Amino acid sequence: MTMDRLKRMLEPASLAVWAPPGASTIPLLEGIRSGGYAGRAFVLGGGSAEGFEAVPGFDALAQPVDLVIAPAAGAAQVIAAAGRRGCAGVLVADGERSDAQALGAAARLAGIRLLGPDSIGLVAPRLRLNASFAPFVPEAGGVALVAQSSSIAAGVLAWAARREVGFSGAVTLGAAADVDLADCLDHFGQDGRTRAILLALDEVEDAARFLSSARAAARLKPVLVLKPWQPAGETGGLTHAGLIVTPDRAHDAAFHRAGLLRVNDLDELFAAAETLGRMRQLVGGRLAIVSNGAGLAALAAGRLRQLGGSLARLGGGAAAVSREAVIEVATPAQYAGTVADLLADAGVDAVLAVHAPHRLAQAEACADAVLASAQAAGQAKPVLAAWIGGDEAVAARFAAAGLPSFATGAEAVLGFQHLLRHARLQAELMATPPSADDVPPPDLAQARAIVARALAQERDWLDAGEVSALLAIYRVPELKPVVAPDLEAALVAARPFLSTGRPVALKIVSPDIVHKSDVGGVALDLATEAAIREAAQRMLARVAQERPGARITGLAVQPMAQRAKARELIVGFATDPCFGPVVVFGRGGTAAELINDSHVALPPLDLGLAGRLIARTRVSRVLAAYRDVPAANLEAVAAAIVAVGQMAVDLPEIRELDLNPLLADETGVIAVDARIMLERRPEQRRRPAIRPYPAAWAKRIALRGGRAFEVRPIRPDDEGAIAEMLKKVTPEDLRLRFFAPVKAFSHAFLAHLTQLDYARAMAFVALDESGEVAGVVRLHADIAHEEAEYAILLRSDMKGLGLGWTLMTLIIEWARAEGLKTIRSQVLAENTRMLALCRQLGFGIANDPDDTAIRIVTLPVEPLASAEP
């Protein structure tokens, strides 16, 4: 119901403005009237305006209206009255000071949606509604704007009006006392008229909710994010990972994981919107350029190379016979023929047509030629245009045909790169990860006991032994140190290594010294006891001088890692105030944060995500083989990243973790130095913004007849197993499940079934004795997380065992634990077996009023019993 009210509010068939004489909403009346609003409009509170029906108050309205516009002064009373009358939403659209928290509470109490306060309003171009203070109203189209910043919203709308970019809606959130970013992402993500979403944001309040909505929207359409960059400043981090994870990098990680495209300024936003708002998804990244000037084409090609793009090659792609697809033309006929040929070439993924004005050029005729060729090809491949000189007639031609056009070739190339970035993000969102190894999960109880013991002693850092124990639990290979209480004990610990000719490293152990090398607290390649003694004395003397108050608890002895061709990496995580733990990977060493060769990602991670994190760094190039250096074991590197991410998910009491350096070569990885910082304040322990895999719901079940099954939540790597299961379901059972005959299942369809956001959906798979999927039950909650729709499918040879009953009771148990209120589904009337099961489980069954062949089954979910006595 809450999302239904939001839809009514943002696409109002009727509205009312609370405008007593002198109210700040009065200027909105003129904007609504002059825009030609297509719905029914009222003015309340004693005011009057041309084109509005004057009504004294809410009780006098014949029907509830969808949108109420109110000034900040007295807004709480207007919200209460509108709620009593059954209106859908209230917009508080002015700059007067108001108590956002109080207004939000009033809206929740009234059961009504609230936009604002401090919003400049909303725009619904399809209804010709300008309920905002913005002077520019765009035409109706396929782009949605959601902005926290009123000034950016006004700028985007002004740009849109000038470039004839059509909008499906525009919303400014203001203080976002109720309606927020996640609500708007859900609304416009599901809106069939919206082809792309533009977000202009300052900050994210509820990271988990935002990411869940953003990921759902980005799977359906492009979502662009404009967020101002901030100075790195002091992160408060005490490890290398803590210094690397700035708020901006954490936001970047969140946007990337959700599939959002971040842009840096309005120019880049407009370039991206021009392509993504008009064009279908790109298949490949090879761009051909055709121009009536070699210099302009060269500039565009140079910008493409600078941005890391690829020019298409003609002639089959073989280096000996192919040439770069940068072609100079002059006449309309040449434009038409060349563009047509390029679109037909298998080596070309997209075409950029550039045109410079001069007296002999026929700008409009050349544009028409490009359009004709693009339309003749069915727009199977993107065509972009850059008609230099800002010819408005030409721009209008391209806009009407749905082709993006730009003022320069460089801008067009930037727009193309965003199209390519979006295609790659979509591929990542839909990628099937490698199958997870069937290794036992880490001993979480033991890991938590180690951390709890340190916290009970009010320590900020785990000692070397505790760090080693944790790494062992999570299967991270380590060059394990021996911690000695004094120099003599350190000599004893070193002798077994020295006797075999292996030198050692000596490190200071102190809870007050994080970066040991800063105070000379590390000595390497010590091959004799004399060298160890001398190094220890020098080390202790320097520490006493530079850190006189530091507590020295011992000396750590480690055998030197004998890996001559290993690469130094850093793997770790730090906690961001908004998004929780953020995993770091990059080039390691004592200056890891200064080298600036690292990327970050939000946990939890799988091997596929870890591999893509590695690939985004420059150090990934030297992890490959070069000269006489074998390639590093990337699987081992990825496994270490996944393990660290799992630690971040499992142990919120850990604030920062560093493995630096983590040595990687062809044999695998090994951590040489590790440190773990704890968060003693419970209120600062932030959970991951992405809901992790709910492993606790895995169980073994036994059915009548002695059949046993492993039941667990579905994983993305189950895609292949689900595909195999579907082959063993009869066509008739598939028809009963999907309401139509099904012959094939695409990767996109299977990815939709297996790649779940556990904050919104759940699916349990039952595995038989051979490990094959015997059945699946799934539940998908609505956006408000109140109702959910279930679906179940068993392998045809598994019916009659009681497996369906067991899976249904399990999904009902999940719904109860999630606090859902209702489970429902549609069932074909001829599916008597499913209807009988629903009756046994307590579902109510009713006829579908729109289709006599369908039954609606509904189950109210009883809440969990309170834990209170």
PDB file of N, CA, C and O in Angstrom, residues 311-373:
ATOM      1  N   LEU A 311      39.034   1.570 -31.126  1.00  0.00           N
ATOM      2  CA  LEU A 311      38.531   1.835 -32.459  1.00  0.00           C
ATOM      3  C   LEU A 311      38.232   0.517 -33.173  1.00  0.00           C
ATOM      4  O   LEU A 311      38.976  -0.463 -33.022  1.00  0.00           O
ATOM      5  N   ALA A 312      37.151   0.516 -33.920  1.00  0.00           N
ATOM      6  CA  ALA A 312      36.842  -0.669 -34.724  1.00  0.00           C
ATOM      7  C   ALA A 312      37.863  -0.794 -35.852  1.00  0.00           C
ATOM      8  O   ALA A 312      38.499   0.185 -36.246  1.00  0.00           O
ATOM      9  N   ARG A 313      38.026  -2.012 -36.335  1.00  0.00           N
ATOM     10  CA  ARG A 313      38.921  -2.263 -37.465  1.00  0.00           C
ATOM     11  C   ARG A 313      38.117  -2.931 -38.577  1.00  0.00           C
ATOM     12  O   ARG A 313      37.272  -3.790 -38.330  1.00  0.00           O
ATOM     13  N   LEU A 314      38.396  -2.531 -39.780  1.00  0.00           N
ATOM     14  CA  LEU A 314      37.706  -3.068 -40.942  1.00  0.00           C
ATOM     15  C   LEU A 314      38.567  -4.118 -41.627  1.00  0.00           C
ATOM     16  O   LEU A 314      39.779  -4.114 -41.498  1.00  0.00           O
ATOM     17  N   GLY A 315      37.939  -5.031 -42.354  1.00  0.00           N
ATOM     18  CA  GLY A 315      38.685  -6.016 -43.128  1.00  0.00           C
ATOM     19  C   GLY A 315      38.911  -7.304 -42.397  1.00  0.00           C
ATOM     20  O   GLY A 315      39.880  -8.009 -42.666  1.00  0.00           O
ATOM     21  N   GLY A 316      38.060  -7.616 -41.422  1.00  0.00           N
ATOM     22  CA  GLY A 316      38.150  -8.921 -40.760  1.00  0.00           C
ATOM     23  C   GLY A 316      38.943  -8.925 -39.486  1.00  0.00           C
ATOM     24  O   GLY A 316      38.962  -9.908 -38.771  1.00  0.00           O
ATOM     25  N   GLY A 317      39.645  -7.848 -39.149  1.00  0.00           N
ATOM     26  CA  GLY A 317      40.343  -7.768 -37.892  1.00  0.00           C
ATOM     27  C   GLY A 317      41.757  -8.263 -37.909  1.00  0.00           C
ATOM     28  O   GLY A 317      42.510  -8.051 -36.963  1.00  0.00           O
ATOM     29  N   ALA A 318      42.212  -8.960 -38.956  1.00  0.00           N
ATOM     30  CA  ALA A 318      43.601  -9.414 -39.013  1.00  0.00           C
ATOM     31  C   ALA A 318      44.505  -8.206 -39.205  1.00  0.00           C
ATOM     32  O   ALA A 318      44.251  -7.345 -40.046  1.00  0.00           O
ATOM     33  N   ALA A 319      45.548  -8.115 -38.410  1.00  0.00           N
ATOM     34  CA  ALA A 319      46.404  -6.926 -38.416  1.00  0.00           C
ATOM     35  C   ALA A 319      46.983  -6.637 -39.791  1.00  0.00           C
ATOM     36  O   ALA A 319      47.182  -5.496 -40.177  1.00  0.00           O
ATOM     37  N   ALA A 320      47.259  -7.668 -40.579  1.00  0.00           N
ATOM     38  CA  ALA A 320      47.907  -7.459 -41.876  1.00  0.00           C
ATOM     39  C   ALA A 320      46.972  -6.826 -42.893  1.00  0.00           C
ATOM     40  O   ALA A 320      47.408  -6.158 -43.832  1.00  0.00           O
ATOM     41  N   VAL A 321      45.669  -7.042 -42.739  1.00  0.00           N
ATOM     42  CA  VAL A 321      44.751  -6.558 -43.772  1.00  0.00           C
ATOM     43  C   VAL A 321      43.770  -5.525 -43.246  1.00  0.00           C
ATOM     44  O   VAL A 321      43.126  -4.840 -44.027  1.00  0.00           O
ATOM     45  N   SER A 322      43.613  -5.408 -41.936  1.00  0.00           N
ATOM     46  CA  SER A 322      42.600  -4.513 -41.400  1.00  0.00           C
ATOM     47  C   SER A 322      43.142  -3.102 -41.262  1.00  0.00           C
ATOM     48  O   SER A 322      44.346  -2.864 -41.263  1.00  0.00           O
ATOM     49  N   ARG A 323      42.208  -2.169 -41.165  1.00  0.00           N
ATOM     50  CA  ARG A 323      42.576  -0.784 -40.911  1.00  0.00           C
ATOM     51  C   ARG A 323      41.573  -0.195 -39.939  1.00  0.00           C
ATOM     52  O   ARG A 323      40.422  -0.646 -39.842  1.00  0.00           O
ATOM     53  N   GLU A 324      42.006   0.849 -39.223  1.00  0.00           N
ATOM     54  CA  GLU A 324      41.127   1.471 -38.253  1.00  0.00           C
ATOM     55  C   GLU A 324      39.953   2.142 -38.951  1.00  0.00           C
ATOM     56  O   GLU A 324      40.105   2.766 -40.004  1.00  0.00           O
ATOM     57  N   ALA A 325      38.770   2.004 -38.353  1.00  0.00           N
ATOM     58  CA  ALA A 325      37.545   2.523 -38.953  1.00  0.00           C
ATOM     59  C   ALA A 325      37.382   4.001 -38.608  1.00  0.00           C
ATOM     60  O   ALA A 325      36.525   4.394 -37.818  1.00  0.00           O
ATOM     61  N   VAL A 326      38.255   4.842 -39.172  1.00  0.00           N
ATOM     62  CA  VAL A 326      38.145   6.295 -39.102  1.00  0.00           C
ATOM     63  C   VAL A 326      38.089   6.766 -40.549  1.00  0.00           C
ATOM     64  O   VAL A 326      39.092   6.744 -41.264  1.00  0.00           O
ATOM     65  N   ILE A 327      36.901   7.182 -41.002  1.00  0.00           N
ATOM     66  CA  ILE A 327      36.664   7.384 -42.431  1.00  0.00           C
ATOM     67  C   ILE A 327      36.233   8.818 -42.685  1.00  0.00           C
ATOM     68  O   ILE A 327      35.351   9.347 -41.994  1.00  0.00           O
ATOM     69  N   GLU A 328      36.829   9.428 -43.711  1.00  0.00           N
ATOM     70  CA  GLU A 328      36.485  10.800 -44.073  1.00  0.00           C
ATOM     71  C   GLU A 328      35.512  10.779 -45.259  1.00  0.00           C
ATOM     72  O   GLU A 328      35.727  10.069 -46.240  1.00  0.00           O
ATOM     73  N   VAL A 329      34.437  11.563 -45.119  1.00  0.00           N
ATOM     74  CA  VAL A 329      33.430  11.675 -46.177  1.00  0.00           C
ATOM     75  C   VAL A 329      33.139  13.149 -46.422  1.00  0.00           C
ATOM     76  O   VAL A 329      33.646  14.021 -45.717  1.00  0.00           O
ATOM     77  N   ALA A 330      32.255  13.427 -47.392  1.00  0.00           N
ATOM     78  CA  ALA A 330      31.940  14.821 -47.679  1.00  0.00           C
ATOM     79  C   ALA A 330      30.454  15.037 -47.926  1.00  0.00           C
ATOM     80  O   ALA A 330      29.843  15.936 -47.356  1.00  0.00           O
ATOM     81  N   THR A 331      29.844  14.218 -48.753  1.00  0.00           N
ATOM     82  CA  THR A 331      28.475  14.467 -49.201  1.00  0.00           C
ATOM     83  C   THR A 331      27.466  13.642 -48.404  1.00  0.00           C
ATOM     84  O   THR A 331      27.819  12.643 -47.756  1.00  0.00           O
ATOM     85  N   PRO A 332      26.184  14.021 -48.470  1.00  0.00           N
ATOM     86  CA  PRO A 332      25.152  13.201 -47.829  1.00  0.00           C
ATOM     87  C   PRO A 332      25.162  11.758 -48.313  1.00  0.00           C
ATOM     88  O   PRO A 332      24.984  10.829 -47.518  1.00  0.00           O
ATOM     89  N   ALA A 333      25.366  11.567 -49.604  1.00  0.00           N
ATOM     90  CA  ALA A 333      25.384  10.195 -50.131  1.00  0.00           C
ATOM     91  C   ALA A 333      26.525   9.383 -49.534  1.00  0.00           C
ATOM     92  O   ALA A 333      26.376   8.193 -49.226  1.00  0.00           O
ATOM     93  N   GLN A 334      27.673  10.031 -49.355  1.00  0.00           N
ATOM     94  CA  GLN A 334      28.810   9.329 -48.760  1.00  0.00           C
ATOM     95  C   GLN A 334      28.549   9.003 -47.297  1.00  0.00           C
ATOM     96  O   GLN A 334      28.905   7.924 -46.804  1.00  0.00           O
ATOM     97  N   TYR A 335      27.920   9.949 -46.580  1.00  0.00           N
ATOM     98  CA  TYR A 335      27.543   9.664 -45.187  1.00  0.00           C
ATOM     99  C   TYR A 335      26.618   8.450 -45.139  1.00  0.00           C
ATOM    100  O   TYR A 335      26.808   7.516 -44.343  1.00  0.00           O
ATOM    101  N   ALA A 336      25.598   8.454 -45.988  1.00  0.00           N
ATOM    102  CA  ALA A 336      24.618   7.364 -45.970  1.00  0.00           C
ATOM    103  C   ALA A 336      25.272   6.025 -46.275  1.00  0.00           C
ATOM    104  O   ALA A 336      25.064   5.031 -45.557  1.00  0.00           O
ATOM    105  N   GLY A 337      26.077   5.962 -47.324  1.00  0.00           N
ATOM    106  CA  GLY A 337      26.697   4.698 -47.709  1.00  0.00           C
ATOM    107  C   GLY A 337      27.700   4.212 -46.693  1.00  0.00           C
ATOM    108  O   GLY A 337      27.741   3.014 -46.367  1.00  0.00           O
ATOM    109  N   THR A 338      28.521   5.127 -46.163  1.00  0.00           N
ATOM    110  CA  THR A 338      29.551   4.725 -45.207  1.00  0.00           C
ATOM    111  C   THR A 338      28.936   4.238 -43.903  1.00  0.00           C
ATOM    112  O   THR A 338      29.345   3.201 -43.347  1.00  0.00           O
ATOM    113  N   VAL A 339      27.953   4.976 -43.378  1.00  0.00           N
ATOM    114  CA  VAL A 339      27.307   4.551 -42.136  1.00  0.00           C
ATOM    115  C   VAL A 339      26.625   3.203 -42.322  1.00  0.00           C
ATOM    116  O   VAL A 339      26.703   2.318 -41.454  1.00  0.00           O
ATOM    117  N   ALA A 340      25.959   3.011 -43.438  1.00  0.00           N
ATOM    118  CA  ALA A 340      25.306   1.721 -43.708  1.00  0.00           C
ATOM    119  C   ALA A 340      26.324   0.586 -43.746  1.00  0.00           C
ATOM    120  O   ALA A 340      26.103  -0.498 -43.182  1.00  0.00           O
ATOM    121  N   ASP A 341      27.449   0.811 -44.425  1.00  0.00           N
ATOM    122  CA  ASP A 341      28.485  -0.227 -44.508  1.00  0.00           C
ATOM    123  C   ASP A 341      29.068  -0.542 -43.133  1.00  0.00           C
ATOM    124  O   ASP A 341      29.313  -1.718 -42.796  1.00  0.00           O
ATOM    125  N   LEU A 342      29.294   0.501 -42.343  1.00  0.00           N
ATOM    126  CA  LEU A 342      29.865   0.280 -41.008  1.00  0.00           C
ATOM    127  C   LEU A 342      28.901  -0.496 -40.118  1.00  0.00           C
ATOM    128  O   LEU A 342      29.315  -1.383 -39.356  1.00  0.00           O
ATOM    129  N   LEU A 343      27.631  -0.177 -40.185  1.00  0.00           N
ATOM    130  CA  LEU A 343      26.651  -0.886 -39.366  1.00  0.00           C
ATOM    131  C   LEU A 343      26.532  -2.351 -39.776  1.00  0.00           C
ATOM    132  O   LEU A 343      26.180  -3.203 -38.950  1.00  0.00           O
ATOM    133  N   ALA A 344      26.838  -2.641 -41.018  1.00  0.00           N
ATOM    134  CA  ALA A 344      26.775  -4.031 -41.491  1.00  0.00           C
ATOM    135  C   ALA A 344      28.054  -4.802 -41.221  1.00  0.00           C
ATOM    136  O   ALA A 344      28.082  -6.030 -41.363  1.00  0.00           O
ATOM    137  N   ASP A 345      29.132  -4.110 -40.818  1.00  0.00           N
ATOM    138  CA  ASP A 345      30.430  -4.748 -40.613  1.00  0.00           C
ATOM    139  C   ASP A 345      30.454  -5.460 -39.259  1.00  0.00           C
ATOM    140  O   ASP A 345      30.133  -4.872 -38.212  1.00  0.00           O
ATOM    141  N   ALA A 346      30.833  -6.735 -39.268  1.00  0.00           N
ATOM    142  CA  ALA A 346      30.870  -7.521 -38.029  1.00  0.00           C
ATOM    143  C   ALA A 346      31.921  -7.015 -37.046  1.00  0.00           C
ATOM    144  O   ALA A 346      31.852  -7.325 -35.850  1.00  0.00           O
ATOM    145  N   GLY A 347      32.878  -6.245 -37.515  1.00  0.00           N
ATOM    146  CA  GLY A 347      33.912  -5.733 -36.627  1.00  0.00           C
ATOM    147  C   GLY A 347      33.574  -4.414 -35.980  1.00  0.00           C
ATOM    148  O   GLY A 347      34.385  -3.851 -35.245  1.00  0.00           O
ATOM    149  N   VAL A 348      32.365  -3.907 -36.238  1.00  0.00           N
ATOM    150  CA  VAL A 348      31.940  -2.612 -35.702  1.00  0.00           C
ATOM    151  C   VAL A 348      30.782  -2.824 -34.732  1.00  0.00           C
ATOM    152  O   VAL A 348      29.803  -3.505 -35.048  1.00  0.00           O
ATOM    153  N   ASP A 349      30.887  -2.226 -33.541  1.00  0.00           N
ATOM    154  CA  ASP A 349      29.810  -2.325 -32.546  1.00  0.00           C
ATOM    155  C   ASP A 349      28.971  -1.061 -32.463  1.00  0.00           C
ATOM    156  O   ASP A 349      27.826  -1.107 -31.999  1.00  0.00           O
ATOM    157  N   ALA A 350      29.524   0.074 -32.860  1.00  0.00           N
ATOM    158  CA  ALA A 350      28.790   1.338 -32.817  1.00  0.00           C
ATOM    159  C   ALA A 350      29.458   2.311 -33.778  1.00  0.00           C
ATOM    160  O   ALA A 350      30.639   2.150 -34.128  1.00  0.00           O
ATOM    161  N   VAL A 351      28.696   3.326 -34.204  1.00  0.00           N
ATOM    162  CA  VAL A 351      29.197   4.304 -35.169  1.00  0.00           C
ATOM    163  C   VAL A 351      28.998   5.708 -34.613  1.00  0.00           C
ATOM    164  O   VAL A 351      27.924   6.024 -34.092  1.00  0.00           O
ATOM    165  N   LEU A 352      30.035   6.523 -34.734  1.00  0.00           N
ATOM    166  CA  LEU A 352      29.952   7.942 -34.403  1.00  0.00           C
ATOM    167  C   LEU A 352      30.087   8.739 -35.700  1.00  0.00           C
ATOM    168  O   LEU A 352      31.103   8.628 -36.401  1.00  0.00           O
ATOM    169  N   ALA A 353      29.074   9.551 -36.009  1.00  0.00           N
ATOM    170  CA  ALA A 353      29.114  10.417 -37.183  1.00  0.00           C
ATOM    171  C   ALA A 353      29.388  11.844 -36.713  1.00  0.00           C
ATOM    172  O   ALA A 353      28.653  12.381 -35.873  1.00  0.00           O
ATOM    173  N   VAL A 354      30.465  12.444 -37.234  1.00  0.00           N
ATOM    174  CA  VAL A 354      30.870  13.801 -36.865  1.00  0.00           C
ATOM    175  C   VAL A 354      30.746  14.689 -38.103  1.00  0.00           C
ATOM    176  O   VAL A 354      31.057  14.261 -39.222  1.00  0.00           O
ATOM    177  N   HIS A 355      30.295  15.922 -37.877  1.00  0.00           N
ATOM    178  CA  HIS A 355      30.126  16.845 -39.004  1.00  0.00           C
ATOM    179  C   HIS A 355      30.534  18.247 -38.569  1.00  0.00           C
ATOM    180  O   HIS A 355      30.116  18.719 -37.501  1.00  0.00           O
ATOM    181  N   ALA A 356      31.355  18.907 -39.394  1.00  0.00           N
ATOM    182  CA  ALA A 356      31.765  20.289 -39.137  1.00  0.00           C
ATOM    183  C   ALA A 356      31.137  21.196 -40.183  1.00  0.00           C
ATOM    184  O   ALA A 356      31.109  20.860 -41.375  1.00  0.00           O
ATOM    185  N   PRO A 357      30.630  22.355 -39.773  1.00  0.00           N
ATOM    186  CA  PRO A 357      29.968  23.238 -40.742  1.00  0.00           C
ATOM    187  C   PRO A 357      30.975  23.991 -41.614  1.00  0.00           C
ATOM    188  O   PRO A 357      32.034  24.397 -41.165  1.00  0.00           O
ATOM    189  N   HIS A 358      30.646  24.124 -42.897  1.00  0.00           N
ATOM    190  CA  HIS A 358      31.338  25.066 -43.780  1.00  0.00           C
ATOM    191  C   HIS A 358      30.380  25.364 -44.937  1.00  0.00           C
ATOM    192  O   HIS A 358      29.316  24.737 -45.074  1.00  0.00           O
ATOM    193  N   ARG A 359      30.731  26.296 -45.794  1.00  0.00           N
ATOM    194  CA  ARG A 359      29.768  26.802 -46.775  1.00  0.00           C
ATOM    195  C   ARG A 359      29.287  25.738 -47.746  1.00  0.00           C
ATOM    196  O   ARG A 359      28.157  25.787 -48.242  1.00  0.00           O
ATOM    197  N   LEU A 360      30.148  24.792 -48.058  1.00  0.00           N
ATOM    198  CA  LEU A 360      29.772  23.776 -49.028  1.00  0.00           C
ATOM    199  C   LEU A 360      29.098  22.560 -48.390  1.00  0.00           C
ATOM    200  O   LEU A 360      28.614  21.677 -49.103  1.00  0.00           O
ATOM    201  N   ALA A 361      29.133  22.491 -47.035  1.00  0.00           N
ATOM    202  CA  ALA A 361      28.553  21.335 -46.346  1.00  0.00           C
ATOM    203  C   ALA A 361      27.036  21.476 -46.291  1.00  0.00           C
ATOM    204  O   ALA A 361      26.496  22.577 -46.204  1.00  0.00           O
ATOM    205  N   GLN A 362      26.365  20.351 -46.362  1.00  0.00           N
ATOM    206  CA  GLN A 362      24.911  20.313 -46.260  1.00  0.00           C
ATOM    207  C   GLN A 362      24.554  19.642 -44.935  1.00  0.00           C
ATOM    208  O   GLN A 362      24.288  18.441 -44.879  1.00  0.00           O
ATOM    209  N   ALA A 363      24.567  20.445 -43.845  1.00  0.00           N
ATOM    210  CA  ALA A 363      24.449  19.893 -42.494  1.00  0.00           C
ATOM    211  C   ALA A 363      23.180  19.073 -42.320  1.00  0.00           C
ATOM    212  O   ALA A 363      23.200  17.925 -41.846  1.00  0.00           O
ATOM    213  N   GLU A 364      22.028  19.646 -42.709  1.00  0.00           N
ATOM    214  CA  GLU A 364      20.770  18.950 -42.491  1.00  0.00           C
ATOM    215  C   GLU A 364      20.643  17.731 -43.400  1.00  0.00           C
ATOM    216  O   GLU A 364      20.151  16.676 -42.987  1.00  0.00           O
ATOM    217  N   ALA A 365      21.096  17.856 -44.629  1.00  0.00           N
ATOM    218  CA  ALA A 365      21.022  16.717 -45.545  1.00  0.00           C
ATOM    219  C   ALA A 365      21.924  15.576 -45.083  1.00  0.00           C
ATOM    220  O   ALA A 365      21.563  14.391 -45.193  1.00  0.00           O
ATOM    221  N   CYS A 366      23.099  15.911 -44.564  1.00  0.00           N
ATOM    222  CA  CYS A 366      24.002  14.874 -44.043  1.00  0.00           C
ATOM    223  C   CYS A 366      23.395  14.198 -42.821  1.00  0.00           C
ATOM    224  O   CYS A 366      23.507  12.976 -42.652  1.00  0.00           O
ATOM    225  N   ALA A 367      22.757  14.998 -41.963  1.00  0.00           N
ATOM    226  CA  ALA A 367      22.099  14.418 -40.787  1.00  0.00           C
ATOM    227  C   ALA A 367      20.987  13.465 -41.211  1.00  0.00           C
ATOM    228  O   ALA A 367      20.842  12.361 -40.662  1.00  0.00           O
ATOM    229  N   ASP A 368      20.187  13.886 -42.197  1.00  0.00           N
ATOM    230  CA  ASP A 368      19.110  13.018 -42.675  1.00  0.00           C
ATOM    231  C   ASP A 368      19.668  11.718 -43.260  1.00  0.00           C
ATOM    232  O   ASP A 368      19.066  10.642 -43.116  1.00  0.00           O
ATOM    233  N   ALA A 369      20.828  11.817 -43.919  1.00  0.00           N
ATOM    234  CA  ALA A 369      21.444  10.619 -44.488  1.00  0.00           C
ATOM    235  C   ALA A 369      21.860   9.645 -43.399  1.00  0.00           C
ATOM    236  O   ALA A 369      21.658   8.419 -43.510  1.00  0.00           O
ATOM    237  N   VAL A 370      22.454  10.159 -42.317  1.00  0.00           N
ATOM    238  CA  VAL A 370      22.850   9.303 -41.189  1.00  0.00           C
ATOM    239  C   VAL A 370      21.616   8.661 -40.558  1.00  0.00           C
ATOM    240  O   VAL A 370      21.595   7.458 -40.260  1.00  0.00           O
ATOM    241  N   LEU A 371      20.572   9.465 -40.363  1.00  0.00           N
ATOM    242  CA  LEU A 371      19.346   8.939 -39.764  1.00  0.00           C
ATOM    243  C   LEU A 371      18.734   7.844 -40.635  1.00  0.00           C
ATOM    244  O   LEU A 371      18.285   6.811 -40.128  1.00  0.00           O
ATOM    245  N   ALA A 372      18.734   8.058 -41.938  1.00  0.00           N
ATOM    246  CA  ALA A 372      18.140   7.064 -42.836  1.00  0.00           C
ATOM    247  C   ALA A 372      18.887   5.742 -42.766  1.00  0.00           C
ATOM    248  O   ALA A 372      18.282   4.666 -42.729  1.00  0.00           O
ATOM    249  N   SER A 373      20.210   5.800 -42.718  1.00  0.00           N
ATOM    250  CA  SER A 373      21.004   4.571 -42.641  1.00  0.00           C
ATOM    251  C   SER A 373      20.790   3.861 -41.315  1.00  0.00           C
ATOM    252  O   SER A 373      20.700   2.627 -41.258  1.00  0.00           O
TER     253      SER A 373
END
